[in-house]
Amino acid sequence: MNTVIIATNLGHLKAFRMGETLEGTRRLDLIQEMVFPEAHEKMQARVTDTAGRFPISDGTGLSLAQGESMKGELELQRRLMKLIASQMENVLNTERPEYWHFAAAPAIHQALLNELPDDLRLRAVRNVQADLTKTPAPELLARFAPVKAA
């Protein structure tokens, strides 16, 4: 049985294949790991054309620079989610698991699932709204291990 586990946040994606050792114990093999450094950059580091200018207010209490910054952050988040969903789709289409498990930070969990085609989304058996990208493999495996019948 082929099973994949994907854990992601906006800055990091890890995909694992669940397998078994020769002794019959479960193990995780890292398939893909991607880092998205732009998720951690400050907007000011990406947009430098306003350096040295005084803030100009739009009358709402927010400076125009703050409004542009928020729009830029939302656009970056949207682009990152499309990129992450595309990478997830690539992994799932390459591995062709019978089913897969998914963990993502709560703020992006449902939006990432919505970006996937229906056939892939429907094969996601366990969905966890948590950032598990830094979780050690044994803990991740325990979290997604099949439930044993009593």
Short mmCIF file of C-alpha atoms in Angstrom, two decimals:
data_model
loop_
_atom_site.label_atom_id
_atom_site.label_comp_id
_atom_site.label_asym_id
_atom_site.label_seq_id
_atom_site.Cartn_x
_atom_site.Cartn_y
_atom_site.Cartn_z
CA MET A 1 0.00 0.00 0.00
CA ASN A 2 1.49 3.31 -1.13
CA THR A 3 0.91 6.21 1.29
CA VAL A 4 2.27 9.76 1.24
CA ILE A 5 2.44 12.33 4.04
CA ILE A 6 2.77 16.03 3.19
CA ALA A 7 3.48 18.65 5.86
CA THR A 8 3.71 22.30 4.92
CA ASN A 9 3.55 25.92 5.95
CA LEU A 10 4.10 28.97 3.74
CA GLY A 11 7.87 28.69 4.01
CA HIS A 12 8.55 24.95 3.95
CA LEU A 13 7.15 21.76 2.40
CA LYS A 14 8.12 18.18 3.24
CA ALA A 15 6.74 15.10 1.51
CA PHE A 16 7.33 11.58 2.82
CA ARG A 17 6.59 8.09 1.55
CA MET A 18 5.40 5.71 4.26
CA GLY A 19 7.15 2.37 3.98
CA GLU A 20 8.22 -0.65 5.96
CA THR A 21 11.61 -1.93 7.04
CA LEU A 22 12.70 -5.53 6.51
CA GLU A 23 11.54 -6.23 10.07
CA GLY A 24 8.05 -4.99 9.22
CA THR A 25 8.14 -1.74 11.18
CA ARG A 26 6.93 1.46 9.56
CA ARG A 27 9.31 4.16 8.40
CA LEU A 28 9.19 7.45 6.51
CA ASP A 29 11.34 8.18 3.47
CA LEU A 30 11.74 11.83 2.52
CA ILE A 31 10.57 12.29 -1.09
CA GLN A 32 10.85 16.05 -1.40
CA GLU A 33 11.75 19.03 0.73
CA MET A 34 11.34 22.59 -0.46
CA VAL A 35 12.09 25.86 1.25
CA PHE A 36 10.39 29.08 0.15
CA PRO A 37 12.66 31.81 1.56
CA GLU A 38 10.47 34.66 0.26
CA ALA A 39 7.86 33.66 2.87
CA HIS A 40 10.20 34.88 5.60
CA GLU A 41 11.41 38.11 3.98
CA LYS A 42 10.04 41.39 5.18
CA MET A 43 8.07 43.37 2.61
CA GLN A 44 10.53 46.26 2.98
CA ALA A 45 13.35 43.97 1.85
CA ARG A 46 11.41 43.02 -1.30
CA VAL A 47 10.17 46.52 -2.19
CA THR A 48 12.85 49.15 -1.90
CA ASP A 49 11.50 51.97 -4.07
CA THR A 50 9.94 53.82 -1.11
CA ALA A 51 13.09 53.95 1.01
CA GLY A 52 13.64 57.35 2.57
CA ARG A 53 10.18 58.69 1.78
CA PHE A 54 7.86 60.07 4.40
CA PRO A 55 4.63 58.11 4.88
CA ILE A 56 1.62 59.62 3.12
CA SER A 57 -1.74 59.06 4.80
CA ASP A 58 -4.90 58.18 2.89
CA GLY A 59 -7.11 59.67 5.62
CA THR A 60 -7.96 56.34 7.30
CA GLY A 61 -5.02 56.36 9.67
CA LEU A 62 -3.04 53.95 7.52
CA SER A 63 -0.23 55.27 5.45
CA LEU A 64 -0.36 54.47 1.75
CA ALA A 65 2.84 52.50 2.19
CA GLN A 66 1.11 50.29 4.78
CA GLY A 67 -1.79 49.66 2.40
CA GLU A 68 0.59 48.71 -0.39
CA SER A 69 2.48 46.51 2.06
CA MET A 70 -0.70 44.62 2.99
CA LYS A 71 -1.63 44.14 -0.67
CA GLY A 72 1.88 42.89 -1.35
CA GLU A 73 1.73 40.44 1.55
CA LEU A 74 -1.61 39.05 0.37
CA GLU A 75 -0.30 38.69 -3.18
CA LEU A 76 2.83 36.93 -1.93
CA GLN A 77 0.73 34.57 0.20
CA ARG A 78 -1.53 33.80 -2.77
CA ARG A 79 1.47 33.08 -5.04
CA LEU A 80 3.12 30.88 -2.40
CA MET A 81 -0.07 28.87 -1.86
CA LYS A 82 -0.39 28.26 -5.62
CA LEU A 83 3.26 27.20 -5.75
CA ILE A 84 2.91 24.88 -2.75
CA ALA A 85 -0.30 23.34 -4.12
CA SER A 86 1.45 22.79 -7.45
CA GLN A 87 4.35 21.03 -5.71
CA MET A 88 1.92 18.90 -3.71
CA GLU A 89 0.12 17.95 -6.93
CA ASN A 90 3.44 17.03 -8.57
CA VAL A 91 4.40 14.77 -5.66
CA LEU A 92 1.00 13.09 -5.57
CA ASN A 93 0.90 12.57 -9.34
CA THR A 94 4.44 11.14 -9.31
CA GLU A 95 3.92 8.85 -6.31
CA ARG A 96 0.31 7.92 -7.15
CA PRO A 97 -0.60 6.93 -3.57
CA GLU A 98 -3.82 5.09 -2.83
CA TYR A 99 -4.38 7.72 -0.18
CA TRP A 100 -2.36 10.42 1.53
CA HIS A 101 -2.19 12.45 4.72
CA PHE A 102 -1.88 16.21 4.94
CA ALA A 103 -0.80 18.68 7.63
CA ALA A 104 -0.63 22.43 7.14
CA ALA A 105 -0.65 25.52 9.27
CA PRO A 106 -4.29 26.37 10.17
CA ALA A 107 -4.26 29.69 8.29
CA ILE A 108 -3.53 27.99 4.95
CA HIS A 109 -4.82 24.43 5.39
CA GLN A 110 -8.20 24.67 3.66
CA ALA A 111 -7.00 27.10 0.99
CA LEU A 112 -4.28 24.64 -0.05
CA LEU A 113 -6.75 21.76 -0.22
CA ASN A 114 -9.05 23.92 -2.35
CA GLU A 115 -6.22 24.49 -4.83
CA LEU A 116 -5.90 20.74 -5.50
CA PRO A 117 -7.92 18.84 -8.11
CA ASP A 118 -10.92 16.94 -6.72
CA ASP A 119 -9.46 13.47 -7.36
CA LEU A 120 -6.39 14.26 -5.22
CA ARG A 121 -8.32 16.10 -2.52
CA LEU A 122 -10.74 13.17 -2.09
CA ARG A 123 -7.86 10.73 -1.47
CA ALA A 124 -6.62 12.78 1.50
CA VAL A 125 -7.54 10.51 4.40
CA ARG A 126 -6.22 12.45 7.38
CA ASN A 127 -6.04 16.22 7.47
CA VAL A 128 -4.40 17.95 10.39
CA GLN A 129 -4.50 21.70 10.88
CA ALA A 130 -1.09 22.07 12.44
CA ASP A 131 2.37 23.12 11.31
CA LEU A 132 4.27 19.81 11.47
CA THR A 133 7.14 20.76 9.15
CA LYS A 134 9.67 20.64 12.01
CA THR A 135 8.24 17.49 13.59
CA PRO A 136 10.76 14.61 13.68
CA ALA A 137 9.92 11.69 11.36
CA PRO A 138 9.12 9.20 14.19
CA GLU A 139 6.58 11.61 15.72
CA LEU A 140 5.10 12.37 12.31
CA LEU A 141 4.81 8.65 11.61
CA ALA A 142 3.09 8.06 14.96
CA ARG A 143 0.66 10.88 14.24
CA PHE A 144 -0.38 9.40 10.91
CA ALA A 145 0.07 5.66 11.61
CA PRO A 146 -2.96 3.51 10.79
CA VAL A 147 -5.33 2.99 13.67
CA LYS A 148 -5.21 -0.61 14.88
CA ALA A 149 -8.49 -2.43 15.40
CA ALA A 150 -9.23 -3.47 18.97
#
